[in-house]
Amino acid sequence: MHPTTCTGTTAAVPFKVLSIVRVTTVEELFDVRGTPCSFARNNTIASEEAPIERVYRIESGIVRCCSYTEDGLRQIFAFAGPGDLIGFPDLDVWHFTAEAVGPVTARFLKPETLDAALLSEHCIAKALRRHCIGQFERRERHLIWLSHLQSEDRLLAFLEDFGEVATSEGSFVNLPMTRQDLGDHLGMTLETVSRCFGCLKRRGAIEMDGANRYRLRGQQGRATAA
Amino acid sequence: MHPTTCTGTTAAVPFKVLSIVRVTTVEELFDVRGTPCSFARNNTIASEEAPIERVYRIESGIVRCCSYTEDGLRQIFAFAGPGDLIGFPDLDVWHFTAEAVGPVTARFLKPETLDAALLSEHCIAKALRRHCIGQFERRERHLIWLSHLQSEDRLLAFLEDFGEVATSEGSFVNLPMTRQDLGDHLGMTLETVSRCFGCLKRRGAIEMDGANRYRLRGQQGRATAA
DNA sequence: CGATTTCTTGAAGCGGTTCAAAGTTGGTGG
DNA sequence: CCACCAACTTTGAACCGCTTCAAGAAATCG
């Protein structure tokens, strides 16, 4: 039907008029229509089972997306960082809990706003589909970590992955979450996480500056020989 | 824009004219436009990294969706059964391998066909988004199994889950996959899978008719006490 | 029927958990 | 500025569940 020019990256055009302008990317939509908000450390941004009244894009800080089992165990599915989206407009209720690991700033949209954009702009619909699939692939990678890597390599895989997204200051990467958080993400106890940090340091795979800042050192490969 | 009546379930209207008719559900789209095909046991339906030229809906049989790591280990993400969709139109290449566990029949569409439907029918777009999110939630449940349940409960959780979808003949559920397949799905060795079947039988949680047919027996709860 | 694959069972070894205690960090108030 | 407290991290030792290796039983197929 109406052919639409979809540019992948959009330069930050200084919009002042909100009404007529066509918004053709998800990023733009949040920039133009999103409402800023912020959360303190350990605040709950969204609760599992609660109705979805806002969908978020994180601006700064780290959010843990997790689920609590009936026996009180916690599984952290992902740590979401700046630029990441949280929530799908098509769902009625949250399927996970989102909590601020440290201070977090974000922007939110009403699901209806995003829904309307999906109807009128196929580019946005496609971008959202791809986003969903991307998350999907992340979960599958995570599954592979849990079933095929043992603790030390699991932690290393995470650190490599996290380094990609996280802002590295002076080439050290900030790790705002606790050992318990990491354990609940990687399916191991906090003690094992701590021990693995020790092993990785001794092995020379990582360097650390305090307990919460790390830097990868070269291509160290796996502890387990092929 | 054009408001469209979207009925969740569509009665099997006997269409003979393919051209003008509007197709408003994914099911209908596969029924009307899909091409039937079939695969023998252990045939590869799709290979990871290969371009996506067809998206499938399974009609009969079970398909394992998996990925092979560089060290030759296999992770089975899911066993797809009748009615399940395999492949996303938005991706260029397959992000997993799909193989027939036993004989499989399916229907396929060209991604372009589905893409076109997504553009013209918002109902279909929404249905596909929900499908994707559903798969997503499945992976997250799987993650919880892997990190918080031990082998016996993990197998039981799978058997409960699989029983939901699988066709039960005389209330026994057919389990066409091998112990190795189950192990690669549940993150344990084939020996452990076998041993867990033994434990579950002894516990009275399941009944078996041969090695590949099972039946759940009541609410047995978990082996691990709360 | 023999040949191959799949399943079951056993015994030893190892990785991660559990429980326990000490060390470290960061924030608060005297 | 230092003392104190709470939260977090590190380290140690015993224990347990799963893996590994190995052998035998059962099912499947030409």
Coordinates of C-alpha atoms (C1' of nucleotides) in Angstrom, one line a residue:
Chain A
M1 CA 0.0 0.0 0.0
H2 CA 1.5 3.4 1.0
P3 CA 5.2 2.9 0.4
T4 CA 7.1 4.3 3.4
T5 CA 10.8 5.1 3.6
C6 CA 12.3 3.4 6.6
T7 CA 15.7 4.5 7.7
G8 CA 17.4 2.3 10.2
T9 CA 19.1 5.0 12.1
T10 CA 17.5 8.4 12.5
A11 CA 19.5 11.5 13.2
A12 CA 18.3 13.4 16.3
V13 CA 16.1 15.9 14.5
P14 CA 15.0 18.6 16.9
F15 CA 11.2 18.2 16.8
K16 CA 9.2 20.9 18.5
V17 CA 5.8 20.2 16.9
L18 CA 4.4 16.9 18.2
S19 CA 1.2 16.5 16.3
I20 CA 1.6 16.2 12.5
V21 CA 5.1 14.7 12.4
R22 CA 5.3 11.1 11.4
V23 CA 7.2 8.9 13.7
T24 CA 8.7 5.9 11.9
T25 CA 11.0 4.2 14.3
V26 CA 10.6 2.8 17.8
E27 CA 13.4 5.0 19.0
E28 CA 11.8 8.1 17.7
L29 CA 8.5 7.1 19.2
F30 CA 10.0 6.9 22.7
D31 CA 11.9 10.1 22.1
V32 CA 8.9 12.1 20.9
R33 CA 6.0 10.6 22.8
G34 CA 7.7 8.9 25.8
T35 CA 7.3 10.2 29.4
P36 CA 10.5 10.3 31.4
C37 CA 10.6 8.5 34.8
S38 CA 13.1 7.2 37.3
F39 CA 13.5 4.5 39.9
A40 CA 15.7 4.1 43.0
R41 CA 17.8 1.0 43.7
N42 CA 15.7 -2.1 44.2
N43 CA 12.5 -0.4 43.2
T44 CA 10.0 -2.5 41.4
I45 CA 9.3 -1.2 37.9
A46 CA 6.8 -3.9 36.9
S47 CA 5.4 -6.9 38.8
E48 CA 4.6 -10.3 37.3
E49 CA 0.9 -10.8 36.7
A50 CA 0.1 -7.1 37.0
P51 CA -1.6 -5.5 34.1
I52 CA 0.7 -3.8 31.6
E53 CA -0.1 -0.1 31.7
R54 CA 3.3 1.2 30.4
V55 CA 6.0 -0.1 28.2
Y56 CA 9.5 1.2 29.0
R57 CA 12.7 2.0 27.3
I58 CA 15.7 2.3 29.7
E59 CA 17.8 5.4 29.4
S60 CA 20.4 4.7 32.1
G61 CA 21.1 2.1 34.8
I62 CA 20.5 -1.7 34.8
V63 CA 17.2 -3.5 35.3
R64 CA 16.8 -7.1 36.3
C65 CA 14.0 -9.0 34.6
C66 CA 13.1 -12.0 36.7
S67 CA 10.5 -14.4 38.0
Y68 CA 10.0 -15.8 41.5
T69 CA 9.0 -19.4 41.8
E70 CA 6.4 -20.5 44.5
D71 CA 9.3 -21.8 46.6
G72 CA 10.8 -18.4 46.7
L73 CA 13.6 -19.0 44.2
R74 CA 14.4 -16.3 41.7
Q75 CA 15.4 -16.7 38.1
I76 CA 16.8 -13.6 36.4
F77 CA 16.2 -13.8 32.7
A78 CA 18.2 -10.8 31.7
F79 CA 19.8 -7.6 32.8
A80 CA 18.4 -4.9 30.6
G81 CA 20.4 -1.7 30.0
P82 CA 20.2 1.6 28.2
G83 CA 18.3 1.4 25.0
D84 CA 16.6 -1.9 26.0
L85 CA 12.8 -2.2 25.8
I86 CA 10.7 -3.7 28.6
G87 CA 7.2 -4.9 28.0
F88 CA 5.2 -5.9 24.9
P89 CA 2.0 -4.0 23.9
D90 CA 0.2 -7.2 23.0
L91 CA 0.3 -8.7 26.4
D92 CA -2.3 -7.9 29.0
V93 CA -0.2 -8.7 32.1
W94 CA 3.6 -8.7 32.7
H95 CA 5.1 -12.1 32.4
F96 CA 8.1 -11.2 34.5
T97 CA 9.0 -8.7 37.3
A98 CA 11.4 -5.8 36.5
E99 CA 13.5 -4.3 39.3
A100 CA 16.1 -1.5 39.3
V101 CA 19.5 -2.9 40.2
G102 CA 20.8 0.6 40.9
P103 CA 19.3 4.0 40.1
V104 CA 17.5 3.8 36.8
T105 CA 16.0 6.4 34.4
A106 CA 13.6 5.4 31.6
R107 CA 10.9 6.6 29.3
F108 CA 7.5 5.0 29.0
L109 CA 4.6 4.8 26.6
K110 CA 1.1 3.7 27.1
P111 CA 0.6 0.4 25.3
E112 CA -2.2 2.0 23.2
T113 CA 0.3 4.5 21.8
L114 CA 2.6 1.8 20.7
D115 CA -0.4 -0.3 19.4
A116 CA -1.6 2.7 17.3
A117 CA 1.9 3.1 15.9
L118 CA 1.9 -0.6 15.0
L119 CA -1.2 -0.2 13.0
S120 CA -0.2 2.8 11.0
E121 CA 3.6 2.2 10.6
H122 CA 4.7 -1.1 9.3
C123 CA 8.3 -0.2 9.9
I124 CA 7.6 0.0 13.6
A125 CA 5.7 -3.3 13.5
K126 CA 8.6 -5.0 11.8
A127 CA 11.2 -3.4 14.2
L128 CA 9.2 -4.7 17.2
R129 CA 9.0 -8.2 15.7
R130 CA 12.7 -8.2 15.2
H131 CA 13.2 -6.9 18.8
C132 CA 11.1 -9.7 20.1
I133 CA 12.9 -12.3 18.1
G134 CA 16.2 -10.9 19.3
Q135 CA 15.2 -11.4 22.9
F136 CA 14.1 -14.8 22.0
E137 CA 17.5 -15.7 20.6
R138 CA 19.0 -14.3 23.8
R139 CA 17.0 -16.7 25.9
E140 CA 18.2 -19.6 23.7
R141 CA 21.8 -18.6 24.1
H142 CA 21.1 -18.5 27.8
L143 CA 19.7 -22.0 27.7
I144 CA 22.9 -23.2 26.1
W145 CA 25.0 -21.6 28.8
L146 CA 23.0 -23.3 31.5
S147 CA 23.1 -26.7 30.0
H148 CA 26.5 -26.9 28.4
L149 CA 28.9 -24.7 30.2
Q150 CA 30.1 -25.2 33.7
S151 CA 30.2 -22.5 36.3
E152 CA 33.5 -20.8 35.3
D153 CA 32.8 -20.6 31.6
R154 CA 29.3 -19.7 32.3
L155 CA 30.4 -16.6 34.2
L156 CA 33.0 -15.8 31.5
A157 CA 30.3 -16.0 28.8
F158 CA 28.1 -13.7 30.8
L159 CA 30.9 -11.2 31.3
E160 CA 31.8 -11.2 27.6
D161 CA 28.1 -10.7 26.7
F162 CA 27.5 -8.0 29.3
G163 CA 30.6 -6.1 28.3
E164 CA 29.1 -5.6 24.8
V165 CA 26.2 -3.5 26.1
A166 CA 27.5 -2.0 29.3
T167 CA 29.2 1.4 29.3
S168 CA 32.9 0.8 29.9
E169 CA 34.6 3.6 31.8
G170 CA 38.3 3.6 31.2
S171 CA 37.8 0.1 29.6
F172 CA 36.7 -1.3 33.0
V173 CA 33.1 -2.5 32.9
N174 CA 30.8 -1.6 35.8
L175 CA 29.0 -4.6 37.3
P176 CA 26.3 -3.0 39.5
M177 CA 24.5 -6.3 40.4
T178 CA 25.4 -8.5 43.4
R179 CA 26.9 -12.0 43.4
Q180 CA 23.5 -13.2 44.3
D181 CA 22.0 -11.5 41.2
L182 CA 24.6 -13.1 39.0
G183 CA 24.0 -16.5 40.7
D184 CA 20.2 -16.2 40.1
H185 CA 20.9 -15.4 36.4
L186 CA 23.5 -18.1 35.8
G187 CA 21.9 -20.9 37.8
M188 CA 24.6 -21.1 40.5
T189 CA 25.0 -20.1 44.2
L190 CA 26.6 -16.8 45.1
E191 CA 29.5 -18.7 46.6
T192 CA 30.2 -20.4 43.3
V193 CA 30.0 -17.0 41.5
S194 CA 32.6 -15.6 43.9
R195 CA 34.9 -18.6 43.6
C196 CA 34.6 -18.4 39.8
F197 CA 35.7 -14.7 39.9
G198 CA 38.7 -15.9 41.8
C199 CA 39.5 -18.6 39.3
L200 CA 39.1 -16.2 36.3
K201 CA 41.4 -13.7 37.9
R202 CA 44.1 -16.3 38.7
R203 CA 43.8 -17.7 35.2
G204 CA 44.3 -14.2 33.8
A205 CA 41.0 -14.2 31.9
I206 CA 39.9 -11.0 33.6
E207 CA 41.3 -8.1 35.6
M208 CA 39.3 -6.6 38.5
D209 CA 39.2 -3.2 40.1
G210 CA 37.3 -3.9 43.3
A211 CA 34.5 -6.4 43.4
N212 CA 32.3 -4.6 40.9
R213 CA 34.5 -3.6 38.0
Y214 CA 36.1 -5.9 35.5
R215 CA 38.0 -6.0 32.3
L216 CA 38.4 -8.9 29.9
R217 CA 42.0 -9.8 29.0
G218 CA 42.4 -11.1 25.5
Q219 CA 41.1 -14.3 24.0
Q220 CA 41.4 -16.7 26.9
G221 CA 39.1 -19.4 25.6
R222 CA 37.5 -21.8 27.9
A223 CA 38.7 -23.4 31.1
T224 CA 37.4 -26.8 29.8
A225 CA 39.7 -28.0 27.1
A226 CA 38.0 -29.0 23.8
Chain B
M1 CA -7.9 2.5 9.5
H2 CA -10.1 -0.2 7.9
P3 CA -11.7 -1.9 10.9
T4 CA -11.6 -5.7 10.5
T5 CA -13.6 -8.3 12.3
C6 CA -11.2 -10.7 13.9
T7 CA -12.7 -13.9 15.2
G8 CA -10.4 -16.0 17.3
T9 CA -11.5 -19.4 16.0
T10 CA -12.7 -19.7 12.4
A11 CA -15.1 -22.4 11.3
A12 CA -13.8 -24.5 8.5
V13 CA -15.6 -22.8 5.6
P14 CA -15.3 -24.8 2.4
F15 CA -13.4 -22.3 0.2
K16 CA -13.0 -23.2 -3.4
V17 CA -12.1 -19.8 -4.8
L18 CA -8.6 -18.8 -3.6
S19 CA -8.2 -15.4 -5.1
I20 CA -10.7 -12.9 -3.8
V21 CA -11.3 -14.4 -0.4
R22 CA -9.9 -12.6 2.6
V23 CA -7.7 -14.6 4.9
T24 CA -7.8 -13.3 8.4
T25 CA -6.1 -15.9 10.6
V26 CA -2.7 -17.6 10.5
E27 CA -4.4 -21.0 10.6
E28 CA -6.6 -20.1 7.6
L29 CA -3.5 -18.7 5.7
F30 CA -1.7 -22.1 6.1
D31 CA -4.9 -24.0 5.2
V32 CA -5.6 -22.0 2.1
R33 CA -2.2 -21.0 0.8
G34 CA 0.1 -23.6 2.4
T35 CA 1.8 -26.3 0.4
P36 CA 1.8 -29.8 2.0
C37 CA 5.2 -31.6 2.5
S38 CA 6.6 -34.4 4.6
F39 CA 9.8 -35.6 6.2
A40 CA 11.2 -39.0 7.2
R41 CA 12.6 -39.7 10.6
N42 CA 15.8 -37.7 11.4
N43 CA 15.4 -35.6 8.2
T44 CA 16.5 -32.0 8.5
I45 CA 13.7 -29.6 7.9
A46 CA 15.8 -26.5 8.3
S47 CA 19.5 -25.8 9.1
E48 CA 20.8 -23.1 11.4
E49 CA 22.4 -20.2 9.4
A50 CA 20.6 -21.3 6.1
P51 CA 18.4 -18.7 4.5
I52 CA 14.7 -19.0 5.4
E53 CA 12.8 -19.9 2.3
R54 CA 9.8 -21.4 3.9
V55 CA 8.0 -21.1 7.2
Y56 CA 6.2 -24.3 8.4
R57 CA 3.2 -25.3 10.3
I58 CA 3.4 -28.9 11.6
E59 CA 0.4 -31.1 10.8
S60 CA 1.6 -34.4 12.4
G61 CA 4.7 -35.8 14.1
I62 CA 7.2 -34.1 16.3
V63 CA 10.1 -31.8 15.3
R64 CA 13.1 -31.0 17.5
C65 CA 14.3 -27.4 17.3
C66 CA 17.9 -27.4 18.3
S67 CA 21.4 -25.8 18.0
Y68 CA 24.8 -27.5 17.8
T69 CA 27.7 -25.8 19.7
E70 CA 31.2 -25.8 18.2
D71 CA 32.2 -28.6 20.5
G72 CA 29.5 -30.8 19.0
L73 CA 27.0 -30.5 21.9
R74 CA 23.4 -30.2 21.1
Q75 CA 20.7 -28.1 22.8
I76 CA 17.1 -28.9 22.0
F77 CA 15.1 -25.8 22.6
A78 CA 11.7 -27.3 22.0
F79 CA 9.8 -30.2 20.6
A80 CA 7.3 -28.8 18.2
G81 CA 4.1 -30.7 17.5
P82 CA 0.9 -30.5 15.4
G83 CA -0.3 -26.9 15.0
D84 CA 3.1 -25.4 15.9
L85 CA 4.8 -22.8 13.7
I86 CA 8.4 -23.0 12.8
G87 CA 10.2 -20.0 11.4
F88 CA 9.7 -16.3 11.4
P89 CA 9.2 -14.3 8.2
D90 CA 11.3 -11.4 9.5
L91 CA 14.5 -13.3 9.8
D92 CA 16.9 -13.9 6.9
V93 CA 18.4 -17.0 8.3
W94 CA 17.3 -19.8 10.6
H95 CA 18.5 -19.4 14.1
F96 CA 18.1 -23.0 14.9
T97 CA 18.0 -26.4 13.2
A98 CA 14.8 -28.3 12.8
E99 CA 14.8 -32.1 12.5
A100 CA 12.0 -34.6 12.3
V101 CA 12.0 -36.9 15.3
G102 CA 9.8 -39.4 13.5
P103 CA 7.7 -39.1 10.3
V104 CA 6.4 -35.6 10.0
T105 CA 3.9 -33.9 7.7
A106 CA 3.6 -30.1 7.5
R107 CA 2.5 -27.2 5.3
F108 CA 4.7 -24.4 4.3
L109 CA 4.4 -20.8 3.1
K110 CA 7.0 -18.6 1.5
P111 CA 8.0 -15.9 3.9
E112 CA 6.8 -13.3 1.3
T113 CA 3.3 -14.7 1.5
L114 CA 3.2 -14.3 5.3
D115 CA 4.9 -10.9 5.0
A116 CA 2.2 -9.7 2.6
A117 CA -0.5 -11.0 5.0
L118 CA 1.2 -9.1 7.8
L119 CA 0.9 -5.9 5.9
S120 CA -2.7 -6.2 4.9
E121 CA -4.2 -7.9 7.9
H122 CA -3.5 -6.5 11.3
C123 CA -5.2 -9.5 13.0
I124 CA -2.5 -11.8 11.5
A125 CA 0.2 -9.5 12.6
K126 CA -1.1 -9.4 16.1
A127 CA -1.5 -13.2 16.2
L128 CA 2.0 -13.7 15.0
R129 CA 3.3 -11.3 17.7
R130 CA 1.4 -13.2 20.3
H131 CA 2.8 -16.5 19.0
C132 CA 6.3 -15.1 19.2
I133 CA 5.8 -13.9 22.8
G134 CA 4.3 -17.3 23.7
Q135 CA 7.4 -19.1 22.5
F136 CA 9.4 -16.6 24.4
E137 CA 7.6 -17.4 27.6
R138 CA 8.2 -21.1 26.9
R139 CA 12.0 -20.5 26.8
E140 CA 11.8 -18.6 30.1
R141 CA 9.9 -21.5 31.7
H142 CA 12.6 -23.8 30.3
L143 CA 15.3 -21.6 31.9
I144 CA 13.6 -22.0 35.3
W145 CA 13.5 -25.7 34.9
L146 CA 17.2 -25.8 34.1
S147 CA 18.4 -23.7 37.0
H148 CA 15.9 -24.5 39.7
L149 CA 14.8 -28.1 39.4
Q150 CA 16.9 -31.1 39.8
S151 CA 16.8 -34.0 37.3
E152 CA 13.8 -35.9 38.5
D153 CA 11.5 -32.9 38.8
R154 CA 12.9 -31.5 35.6
L155 CA 11.8 -34.6 33.7
L156 CA 8.4 -34.6 35.4
A157 CA 7.9 -31.0 34.5
F158 CA 8.7 -31.8 30.9
L159 CA 6.3 -34.8 30.9
E160 CA 3.5 -32.7 32.3
D161 CA 4.2 -30.0 29.7
F162 CA 4.5 -32.4 26.8
G163 CA 1.3 -34.2 27.8
E164 CA -0.6 -31.0 27.2
V165 CA 0.2 -30.8 23.6
A166 CA 0.8 -34.4 22.5
T167 CA -2.0 -36.6 21.3
S168 CA -2.8 -39.1 24.0
E169 CA -4.0 -42.4 22.7
G170 CA -6.0 -44.3 25.4
S171 CA -4.7 -41.7 27.9
F172 CA -1.1 -42.9 27.3
V173 CA 1.1 -40.2 25.8
N174 CA 3.5 -41.2 23.0
L175 CA 7.1 -40.1 23.5
P176 CA 8.7 -40.5 20.1
M177 CA 12.1 -39.0 21.1
T178 CA 15.1 -40.9 22.5
R179 CA 16.6 -40.6 26.0
Q180 CA 19.4 -38.7 24.3
D181 CA 16.9 -36.2 22.9
L182 CA 15.3 -35.7 26.3
G183 CA 18.7 -35.3 27.8
D184 CA 19.8 -32.7 25.3
H185 CA 16.5 -30.8 26.0
L186 CA 16.7 -31.0 29.8
G187 CA 20.4 -30.5 30.3
M188 CA 21.3 -34.0 31.6
T189 CA 22.8 -37.1 30.3
L190 CA 20.8 -39.9 28.7
E191 CA 21.7 -42.2 31.7
T192 CA 20.3 -39.7 34.1
V193 CA 17.1 -39.4 32.1
S194 CA 16.7 -43.2 32.2
R195 CA 17.4 -43.3 35.9
C196 CA 14.8 -40.6 36.5
F197 CA 12.2 -42.5 34.6
G198 CA 12.9 -45.4 37.0
C199 CA 12.5 -43.1 40.0
L200 CA 9.3 -41.6 38.8
K201 CA 7.8 -45.0 38.1
R202 CA 8.9 -46.3 41.6
R203 CA 7.5 -43.1 43.1
G204 CA 4.2 -43.7 41.3
A205 CA 4.3 -40.4 39.6
I206 CA 4.0 -42.0 36.2
E207 CA 3.0 -45.2 34.6
M208 CA 4.7 -46.5 31.5
D209 CA 3.8 -48.8 28.7
G210 CA 7.2 -49.7 27.2
A211 CA 9.9 -47.2 27.1
N212 CA 8.1 -44.7 24.9
R213 CA 4.6 -44.3 26.3
Y214 CA 3.7 -42.7 29.6
R215 CA 0.8 -41.6 31.7
L216 CA 0.8 -39.2 34.6
R217 CA -0.7 -40.4 37.8
G218 CA -2.5 -37.7 39.8
Q219 CA -0.9 -34.7 41.6
Q220 CA 2.3 -36.2 42.8
G221 CA 4.1 -32.9 43.5
R222 CA 7.8 -32.7 43.6
A223 CA 10.4 -35.2 44.8
T224 CA 12.2 -32.3 46.6
A225 CA 10.2 -31.3 49.6
A226 CA 9.4 -27.6 50.0
Chain C
dC1 C1' 17.9 -64.7 12.7
dG2 C1' 21.8 -61.7 13.6
dA3 C1' 23.1 -56.8 13.7
dT4 C1' 22.4 -52.4 15.3
dT5 C1' 20.4 -49.1 18.0
dT6 C1' 18.4 -47.8 22.3
dC7 C1' 17.6 -48.4 27.1
dT8 C1' 18.9 -49.8 31.8
dT9 C1' 21.8 -50.5 35.7
dG10 C1' 26.2 -50.3 38.4
dA11 C1' 30.3 -48.0 40.6
dA12 C1' 33.8 -44.4 40.9
dG13 C1' 34.9 -39.5 40.6
dC14 C1' 34.1 -34.6 40.3
dG15 C1' 31.7 -30.1 40.4
dG16 C1' 28.8 -27.4 42.8
dT17 C1' 26.0 -26.9 47.0
dT18 C1' 25.5 -26.3 51.7
dC19 C1' 26.8 -24.6 56.1
dA20 C1' 29.9 -21.8 58.5
dA21 C1' 33.0 -18.1 59.5
dA22 C1' 36.0 -14.4 58.5
dG23 C1' 37.0 -10.3 55.6
dT24 C1' 35.6 -6.2 53.1
dT25 C1' 33.0 -2.2 51.8
dG26 C1' 30.0 1.7 52.2
dG27 C1' 27.0 4.5 54.8
dT28 C1' 25.4 6.9 59.3
dG29 C1' 25.9 9.3 63.4
dG30 C1' 28.5 10.5 67.3
Chain D
dC1 C1' 37.4 11.8 61.6
dC2 C1' 36.6 7.6 63.5
dA3 C1' 33.4 4.0 65.3
dC4 C1' 29.9 1.3 64.3
dC5 C1' 26.6 -1.3 61.7
dA6 C1' 24.6 -3.6 57.8
dA7 C1' 25.2 -5.5 53.5
dC8 C1' 28.1 -7.9 50.6
dT9 C1' 32.1 -10.8 49.3
dT10 C1' 35.5 -14.3 50.1
dT11 C1' 37.2 -18.6 51.7
dG12 C1' 37.1 -23.3 53.8
dA13 C1' 35.4 -28.2 54.5
dA14 C1' 32.0 -31.8 54.2
dC15 C1' 28.4 -33.6 51.5
dC16 C1' 25.4 -34.9 47.6
dG17 C1' 23.8 -35.2 42.8
dC18 C1' 25.1 -35.8 38.4
dT19 C1' 28.5 -37.4 35.1
dT20 C1' 31.5 -40.7 33.3
dC21 C1' 32.8 -45.1 32.0
dA22 C1' 31.4 -49.7 31.5
dA23 C1' 28.7 -53.7 30.8
dG24 C1' 24.5 -56.0 30.0
dA25 C1' 19.3 -56.1 28.5
dA26 C1' 15.7 -54.9 25.4
dA27 C1' 13.9 -53.4 21.3
dT28 C1' 14.1 -52.6 16.3
dC29 C1' 15.2 -53.6 11.5
dG30 C1' 16.9 -55.6 7.4

